PDB file of C-alpha atoms in Angstrom:
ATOM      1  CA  UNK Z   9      55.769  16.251  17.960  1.00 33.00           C
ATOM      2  CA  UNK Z  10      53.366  12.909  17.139  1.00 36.00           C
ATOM      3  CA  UNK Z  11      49.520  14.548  16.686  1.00 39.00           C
ATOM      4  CA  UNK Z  12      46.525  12.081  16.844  1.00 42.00           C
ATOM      5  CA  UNK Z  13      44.329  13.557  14.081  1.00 43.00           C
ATOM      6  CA  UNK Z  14      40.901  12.892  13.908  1.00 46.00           C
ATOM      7  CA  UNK Z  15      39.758  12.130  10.827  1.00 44.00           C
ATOM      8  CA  UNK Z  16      38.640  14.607   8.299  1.00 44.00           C
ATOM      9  CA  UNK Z  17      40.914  17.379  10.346  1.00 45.00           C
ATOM     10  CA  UNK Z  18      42.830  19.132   7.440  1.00 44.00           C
ATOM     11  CA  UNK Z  19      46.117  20.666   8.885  1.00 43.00           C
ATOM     12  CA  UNK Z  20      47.498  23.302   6.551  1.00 43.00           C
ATOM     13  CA  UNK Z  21      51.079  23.179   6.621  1.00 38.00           C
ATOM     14  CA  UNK Z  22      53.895  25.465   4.405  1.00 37.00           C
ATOM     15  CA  UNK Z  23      57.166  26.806   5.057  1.00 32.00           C
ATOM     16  CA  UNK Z  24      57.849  30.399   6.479  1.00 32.00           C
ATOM     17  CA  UNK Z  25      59.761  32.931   4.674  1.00 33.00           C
ATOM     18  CA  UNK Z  26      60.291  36.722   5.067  1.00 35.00           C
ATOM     19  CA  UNK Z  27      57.787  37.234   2.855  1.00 39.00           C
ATOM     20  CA  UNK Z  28      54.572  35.799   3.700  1.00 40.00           C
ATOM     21  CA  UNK Z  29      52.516  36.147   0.984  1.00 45.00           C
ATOM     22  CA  UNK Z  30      52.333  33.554  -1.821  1.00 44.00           C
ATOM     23  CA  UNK Z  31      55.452  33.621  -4.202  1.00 44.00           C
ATOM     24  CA  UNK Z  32      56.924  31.462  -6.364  1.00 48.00           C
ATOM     25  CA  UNK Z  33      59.435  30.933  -4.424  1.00 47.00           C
ATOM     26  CA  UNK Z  34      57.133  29.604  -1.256  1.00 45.00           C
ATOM     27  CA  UNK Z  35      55.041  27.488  -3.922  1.00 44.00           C
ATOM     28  CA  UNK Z  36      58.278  25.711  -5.092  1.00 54.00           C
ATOM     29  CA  UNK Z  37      58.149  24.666  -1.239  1.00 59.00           C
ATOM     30  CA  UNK Z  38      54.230  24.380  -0.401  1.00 74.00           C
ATOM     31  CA  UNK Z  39      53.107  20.883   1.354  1.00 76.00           C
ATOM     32  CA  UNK Z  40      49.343  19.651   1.816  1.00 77.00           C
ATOM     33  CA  UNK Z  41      48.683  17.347   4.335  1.00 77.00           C
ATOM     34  CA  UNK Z  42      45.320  16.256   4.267  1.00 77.00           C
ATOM     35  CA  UNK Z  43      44.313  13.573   6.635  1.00 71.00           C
ATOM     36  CA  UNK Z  44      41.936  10.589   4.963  1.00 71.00           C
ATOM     37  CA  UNK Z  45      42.120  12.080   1.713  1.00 72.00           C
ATOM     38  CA  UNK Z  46      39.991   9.416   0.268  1.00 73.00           C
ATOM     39  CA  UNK Z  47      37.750   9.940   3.090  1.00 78.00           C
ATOM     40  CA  UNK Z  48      34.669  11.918   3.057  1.00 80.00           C
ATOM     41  CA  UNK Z  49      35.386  15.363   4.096  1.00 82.00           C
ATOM     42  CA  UNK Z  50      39.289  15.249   3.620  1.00 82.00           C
ATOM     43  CA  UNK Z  51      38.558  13.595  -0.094  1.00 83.00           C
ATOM     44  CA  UNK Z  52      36.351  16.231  -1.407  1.00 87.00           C
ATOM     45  CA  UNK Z  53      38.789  19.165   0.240  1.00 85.00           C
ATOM     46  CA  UNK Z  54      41.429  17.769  -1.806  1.00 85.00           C
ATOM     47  CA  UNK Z  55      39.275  17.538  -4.866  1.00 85.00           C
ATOM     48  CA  UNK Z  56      38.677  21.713  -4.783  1.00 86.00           C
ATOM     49  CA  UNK Z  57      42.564  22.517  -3.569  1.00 86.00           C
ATOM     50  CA  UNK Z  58      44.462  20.387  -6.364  1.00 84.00           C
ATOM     51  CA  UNK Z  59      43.314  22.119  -9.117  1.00 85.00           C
ATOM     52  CA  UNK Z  60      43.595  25.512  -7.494  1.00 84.00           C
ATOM     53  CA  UNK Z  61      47.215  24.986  -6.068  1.00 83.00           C
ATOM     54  CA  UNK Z  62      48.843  23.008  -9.078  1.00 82.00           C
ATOM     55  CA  UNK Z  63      51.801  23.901  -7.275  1.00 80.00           C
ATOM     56  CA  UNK Z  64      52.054  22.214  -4.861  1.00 82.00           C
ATOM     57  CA  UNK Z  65      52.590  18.810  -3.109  1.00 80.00           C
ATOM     58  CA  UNK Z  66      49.413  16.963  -1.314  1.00 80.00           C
ATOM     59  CA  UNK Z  67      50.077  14.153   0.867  1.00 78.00           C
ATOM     60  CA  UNK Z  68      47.641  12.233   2.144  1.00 77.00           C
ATOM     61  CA  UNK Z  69      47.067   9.402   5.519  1.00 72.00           C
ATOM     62  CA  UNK Z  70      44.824   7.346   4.966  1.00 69.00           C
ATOM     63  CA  UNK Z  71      42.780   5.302   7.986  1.00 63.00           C
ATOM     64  CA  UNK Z  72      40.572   2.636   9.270  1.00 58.00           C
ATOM     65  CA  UNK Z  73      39.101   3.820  12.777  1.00 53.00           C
ATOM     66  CA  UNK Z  74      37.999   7.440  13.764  1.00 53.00           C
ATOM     67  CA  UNK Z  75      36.755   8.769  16.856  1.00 51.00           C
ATOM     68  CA  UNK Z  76      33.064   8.588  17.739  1.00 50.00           C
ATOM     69  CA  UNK Z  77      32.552  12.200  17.102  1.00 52.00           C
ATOM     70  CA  UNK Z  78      34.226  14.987  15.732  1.00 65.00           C
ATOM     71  CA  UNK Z  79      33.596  18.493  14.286  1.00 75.00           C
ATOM     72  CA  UNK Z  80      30.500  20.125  16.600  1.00 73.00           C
ATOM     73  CA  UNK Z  81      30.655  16.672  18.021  1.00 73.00           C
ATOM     74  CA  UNK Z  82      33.300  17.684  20.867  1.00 75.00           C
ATOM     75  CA  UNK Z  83      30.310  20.153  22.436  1.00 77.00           C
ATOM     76  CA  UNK Z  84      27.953  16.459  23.050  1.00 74.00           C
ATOM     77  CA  UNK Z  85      27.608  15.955  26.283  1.00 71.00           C
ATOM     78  CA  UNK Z  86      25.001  13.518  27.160  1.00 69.00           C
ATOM     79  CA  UNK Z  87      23.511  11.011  24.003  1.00 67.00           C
ATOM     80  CA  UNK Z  88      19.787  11.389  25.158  1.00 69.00           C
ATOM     81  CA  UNK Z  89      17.767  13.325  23.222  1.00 68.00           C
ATOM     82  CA  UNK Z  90      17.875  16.603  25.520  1.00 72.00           C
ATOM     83  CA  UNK Z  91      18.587  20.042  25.076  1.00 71.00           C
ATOM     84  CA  UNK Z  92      21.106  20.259  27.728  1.00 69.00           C
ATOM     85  CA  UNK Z  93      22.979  23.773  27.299  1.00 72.00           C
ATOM     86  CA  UNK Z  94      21.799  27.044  25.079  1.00 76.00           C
ATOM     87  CA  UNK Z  95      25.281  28.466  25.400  1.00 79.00           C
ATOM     88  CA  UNK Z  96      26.135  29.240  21.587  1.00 81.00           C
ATOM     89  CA  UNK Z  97      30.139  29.009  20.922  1.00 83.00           C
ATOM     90  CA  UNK Z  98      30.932  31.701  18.528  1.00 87.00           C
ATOM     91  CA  UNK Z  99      34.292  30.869  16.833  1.00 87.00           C
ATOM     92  CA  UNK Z 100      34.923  34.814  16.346  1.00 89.00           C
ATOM     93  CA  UNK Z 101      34.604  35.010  20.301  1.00 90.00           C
ATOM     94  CA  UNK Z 102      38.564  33.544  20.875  1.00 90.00           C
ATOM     95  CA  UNK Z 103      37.437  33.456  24.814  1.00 92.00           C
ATOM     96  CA  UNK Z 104      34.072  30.743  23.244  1.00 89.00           C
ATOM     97  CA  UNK Z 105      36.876  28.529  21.626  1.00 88.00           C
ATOM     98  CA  UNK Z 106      39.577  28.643  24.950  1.00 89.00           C
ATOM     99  CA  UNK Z 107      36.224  27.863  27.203  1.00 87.00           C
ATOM    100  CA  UNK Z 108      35.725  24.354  25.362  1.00 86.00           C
ATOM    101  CA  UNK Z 109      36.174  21.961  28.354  1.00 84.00           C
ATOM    102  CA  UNK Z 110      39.729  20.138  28.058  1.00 85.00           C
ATOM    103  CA  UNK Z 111      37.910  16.955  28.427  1.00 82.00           C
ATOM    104  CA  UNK Z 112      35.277  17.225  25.452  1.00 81.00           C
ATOM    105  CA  UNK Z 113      35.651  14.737  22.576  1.00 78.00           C
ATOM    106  CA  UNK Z 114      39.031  15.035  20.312  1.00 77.00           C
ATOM    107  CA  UNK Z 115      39.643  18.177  22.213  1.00 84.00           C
ATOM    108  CA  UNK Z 116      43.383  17.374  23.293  1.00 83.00           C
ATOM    109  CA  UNK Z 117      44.266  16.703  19.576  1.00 81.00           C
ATOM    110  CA  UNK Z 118      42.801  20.231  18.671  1.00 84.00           C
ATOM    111  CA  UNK Z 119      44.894  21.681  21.516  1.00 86.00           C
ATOM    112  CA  UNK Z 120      47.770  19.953  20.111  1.00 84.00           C
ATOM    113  CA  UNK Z 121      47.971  21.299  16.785  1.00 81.00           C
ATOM    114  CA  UNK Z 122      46.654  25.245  18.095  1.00 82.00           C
ATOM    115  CA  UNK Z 123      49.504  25.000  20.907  1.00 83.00           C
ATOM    116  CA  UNK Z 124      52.154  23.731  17.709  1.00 79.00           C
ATOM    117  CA  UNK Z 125      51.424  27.088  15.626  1.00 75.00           C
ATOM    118  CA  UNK Z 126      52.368  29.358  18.344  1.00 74.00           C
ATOM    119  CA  UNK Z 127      55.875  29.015  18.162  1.00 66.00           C
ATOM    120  CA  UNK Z 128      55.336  29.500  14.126  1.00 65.00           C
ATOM    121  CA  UNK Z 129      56.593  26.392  12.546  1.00 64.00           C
ATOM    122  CA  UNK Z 130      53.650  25.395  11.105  1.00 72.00           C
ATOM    123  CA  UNK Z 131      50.114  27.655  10.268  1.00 76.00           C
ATOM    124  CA  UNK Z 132      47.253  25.280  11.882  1.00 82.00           C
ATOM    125  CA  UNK Z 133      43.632  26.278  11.401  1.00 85.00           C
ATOM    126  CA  UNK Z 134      40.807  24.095  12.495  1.00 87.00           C
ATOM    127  CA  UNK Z 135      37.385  23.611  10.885  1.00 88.00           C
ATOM    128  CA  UNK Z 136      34.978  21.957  13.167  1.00 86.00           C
ATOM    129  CA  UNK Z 137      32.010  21.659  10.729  1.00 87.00           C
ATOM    130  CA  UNK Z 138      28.246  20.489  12.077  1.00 84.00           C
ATOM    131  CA  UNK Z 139      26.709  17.876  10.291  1.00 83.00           C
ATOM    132  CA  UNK Z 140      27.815  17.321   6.960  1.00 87.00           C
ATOM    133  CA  UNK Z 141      25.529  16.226   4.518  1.00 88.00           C
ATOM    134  CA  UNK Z 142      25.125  15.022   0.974  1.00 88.00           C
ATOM    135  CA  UNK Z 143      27.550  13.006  -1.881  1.00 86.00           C
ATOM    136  CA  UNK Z 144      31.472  13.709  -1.577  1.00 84.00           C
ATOM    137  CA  UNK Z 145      33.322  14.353  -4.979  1.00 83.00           C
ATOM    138  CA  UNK Z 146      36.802  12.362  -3.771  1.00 77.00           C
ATOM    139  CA  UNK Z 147      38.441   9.676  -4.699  1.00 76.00           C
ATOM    140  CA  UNK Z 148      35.664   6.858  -3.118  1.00 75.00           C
ATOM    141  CA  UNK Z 149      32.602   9.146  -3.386  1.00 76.00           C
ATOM    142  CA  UNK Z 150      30.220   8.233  -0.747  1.00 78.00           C
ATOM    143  CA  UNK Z 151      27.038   9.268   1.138  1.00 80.00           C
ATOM    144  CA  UNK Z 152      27.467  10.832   4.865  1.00 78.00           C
ATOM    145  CA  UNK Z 153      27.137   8.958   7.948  1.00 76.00           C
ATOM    146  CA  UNK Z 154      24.884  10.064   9.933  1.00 76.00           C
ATOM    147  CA  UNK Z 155      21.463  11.334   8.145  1.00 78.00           C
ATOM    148  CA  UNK Z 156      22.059   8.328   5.755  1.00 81.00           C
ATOM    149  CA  UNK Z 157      22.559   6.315   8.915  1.00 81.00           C
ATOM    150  CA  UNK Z 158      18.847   7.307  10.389  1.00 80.00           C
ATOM    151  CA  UNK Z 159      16.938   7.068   6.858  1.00 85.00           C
ATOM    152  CA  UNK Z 160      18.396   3.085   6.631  1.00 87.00           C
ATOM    153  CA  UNK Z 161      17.387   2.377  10.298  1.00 86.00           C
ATOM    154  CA  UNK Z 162      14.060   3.996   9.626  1.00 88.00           C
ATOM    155  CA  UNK Z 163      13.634   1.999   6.706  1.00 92.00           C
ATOM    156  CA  UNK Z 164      14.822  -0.558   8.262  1.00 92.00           C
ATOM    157  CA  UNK Z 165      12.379  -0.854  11.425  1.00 90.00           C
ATOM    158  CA  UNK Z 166      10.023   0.994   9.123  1.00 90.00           C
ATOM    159  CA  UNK Z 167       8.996   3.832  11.833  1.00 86.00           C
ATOM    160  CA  UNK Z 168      10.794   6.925  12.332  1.00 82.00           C
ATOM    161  CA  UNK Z 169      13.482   6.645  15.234  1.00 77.00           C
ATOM    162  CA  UNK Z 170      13.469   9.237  18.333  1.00 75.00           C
ATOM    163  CA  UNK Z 171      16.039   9.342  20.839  1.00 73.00           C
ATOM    164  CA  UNK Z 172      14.384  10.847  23.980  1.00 75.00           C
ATOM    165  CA  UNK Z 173      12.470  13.473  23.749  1.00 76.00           C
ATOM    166  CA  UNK Z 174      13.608  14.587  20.644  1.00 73.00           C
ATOM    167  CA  UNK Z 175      15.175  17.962  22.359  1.00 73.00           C
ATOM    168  CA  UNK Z 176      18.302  18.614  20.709  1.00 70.00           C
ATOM    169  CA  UNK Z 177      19.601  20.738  18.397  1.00 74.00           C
ATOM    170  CA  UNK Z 178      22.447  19.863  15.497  1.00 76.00           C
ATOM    171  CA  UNK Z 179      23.062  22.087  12.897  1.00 81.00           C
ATOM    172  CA  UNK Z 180      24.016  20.659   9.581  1.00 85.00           C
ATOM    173  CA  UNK Z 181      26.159  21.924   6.199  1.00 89.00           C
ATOM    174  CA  UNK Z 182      26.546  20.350   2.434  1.00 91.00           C
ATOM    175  CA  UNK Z 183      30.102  18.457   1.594  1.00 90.00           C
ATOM    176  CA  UNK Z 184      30.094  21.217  -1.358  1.00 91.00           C
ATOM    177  CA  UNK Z 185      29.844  24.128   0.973  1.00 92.00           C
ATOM    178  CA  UNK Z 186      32.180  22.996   3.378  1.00 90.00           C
ATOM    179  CA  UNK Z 187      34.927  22.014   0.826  1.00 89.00           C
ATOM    180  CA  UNK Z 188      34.575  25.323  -0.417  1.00 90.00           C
ATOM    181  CA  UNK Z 189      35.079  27.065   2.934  1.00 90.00           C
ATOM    182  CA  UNK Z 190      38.303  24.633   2.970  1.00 88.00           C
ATOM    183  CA  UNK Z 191      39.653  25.811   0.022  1.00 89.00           C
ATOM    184  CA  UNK Z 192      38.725  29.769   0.582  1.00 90.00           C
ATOM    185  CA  UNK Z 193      40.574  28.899   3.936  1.00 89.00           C
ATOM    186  CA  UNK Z 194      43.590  27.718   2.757  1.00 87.00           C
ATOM    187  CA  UNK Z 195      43.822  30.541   0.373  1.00 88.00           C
ATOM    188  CA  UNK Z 196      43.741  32.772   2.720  1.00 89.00           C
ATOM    189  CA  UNK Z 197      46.500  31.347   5.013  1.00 85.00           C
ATOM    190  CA  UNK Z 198      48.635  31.970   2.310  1.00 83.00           C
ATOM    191  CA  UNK Z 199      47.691  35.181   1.219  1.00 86.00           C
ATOM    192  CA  UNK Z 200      49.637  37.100   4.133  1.00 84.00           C
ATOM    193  CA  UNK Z 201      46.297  38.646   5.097  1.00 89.00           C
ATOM    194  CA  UNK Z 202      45.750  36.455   8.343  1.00 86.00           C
ATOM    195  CA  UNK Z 203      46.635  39.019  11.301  1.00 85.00           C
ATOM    196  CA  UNK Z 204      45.556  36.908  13.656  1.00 84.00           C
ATOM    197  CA  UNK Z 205      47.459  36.709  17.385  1.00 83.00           C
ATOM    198  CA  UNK Z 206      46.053  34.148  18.622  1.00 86.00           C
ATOM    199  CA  UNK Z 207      46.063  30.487  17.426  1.00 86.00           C
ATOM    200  CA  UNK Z 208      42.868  29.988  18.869  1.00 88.00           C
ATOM    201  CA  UNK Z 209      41.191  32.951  16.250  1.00 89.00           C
ATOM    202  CA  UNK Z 210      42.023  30.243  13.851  1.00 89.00           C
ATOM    203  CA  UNK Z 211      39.250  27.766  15.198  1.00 90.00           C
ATOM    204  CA  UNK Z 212      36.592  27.498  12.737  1.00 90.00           C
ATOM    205  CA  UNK Z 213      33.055  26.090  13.072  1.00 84.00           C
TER     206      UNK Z 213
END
């Protein structure tokens, strides 16, 4: 199966055995696939999971173009400046994360890799952060996109900018504390502890 990752997606991948909880034996086998590691979300996850998973073998893609949105992005509906919807998706609600509209933004590529865990080849899990914020700690540190994005153009036409009316409502999270929340992730999809029965309870905002 090809996948279309977005960038930043990190897809946790390691081999099955009987025993599902971290041995020495399944380390001797564990693969990290971390899309745009030198990116900025993907570069500072693999900056936290190297040193705690010495063990094992990170591979990373690295790319040019992204999609115009991605994490919280795929709930945008219209770029105006208006509060459109006050439906909050709760990623603990599994029925939230199945009512996502098939044709929101990146959504088919999620599907793709929640659909490829069930038959249990791979573990997926998805983390579909808001927007991130501050320096990233990876290979090419850099500043975020967006806020930096607003301060330059504000500078830059030296007002502030306001699309619309100014309405809507975007949540936002440090690099640090999401990279953390990657890494406690990934420990826990190999701790055996995930009971989990449905690929979509592994949809993460």
């Amino acid at each position: 199966m090809e996948l279309e990752l977005e960038r930043g997606q990190i897809l946790i991948i390691h081999l099955i055995t009987q025993n599902t909880t971290l041995s020495s034996e399944m380390t001797e086998k564990l693969s990290v696939f971390i899309l745009d590691g030198p990116g900025y979300i993907g570069g500072s996850a693999l900056v936290d999971l190297k040193p705690r998973h010495t063990e094992a073998r990170f591979v990373t893609l690295v790319r040019r173009q992204s999609g115009p949105f991605s994490g919280t992005g795929l709930l945008v509906k219209e770029l105006d400046g208006v509060f459109h919807n006050d439906k909050v998706y709760d990623d603990s609600n599994v029925e939230d994360i199945k009512g996502i509209p098939d044709d929101a933004f990146h959504r088919n590529v999620d599907l793709d890799i929640l659909f490829a865990n069930e038959p249990g080849p791979i573990d997926a899990y998805i983390v579909a952060p808001c927007t991130v914020y501050g320096k990233s700690r990876g290979p090419l540190p850099r500043l975020s996109i967006q806020i930096n994005g607003l301060i330059k153009l504000a500078l830059r036409r030296k007002e502030l900018v306001q699309v619309g009316p100014s309405a809507n409502v975007w949540n936002s999270v440090h690099i640090d504390d999401l990279s953390t929340f990657n890494a406690l992730l990934f420990d826990y999809a190999l701790s055996g502890e995930d009971k989990s029965t449905d690929s979509f309870e592994r949809f993460y905002w």
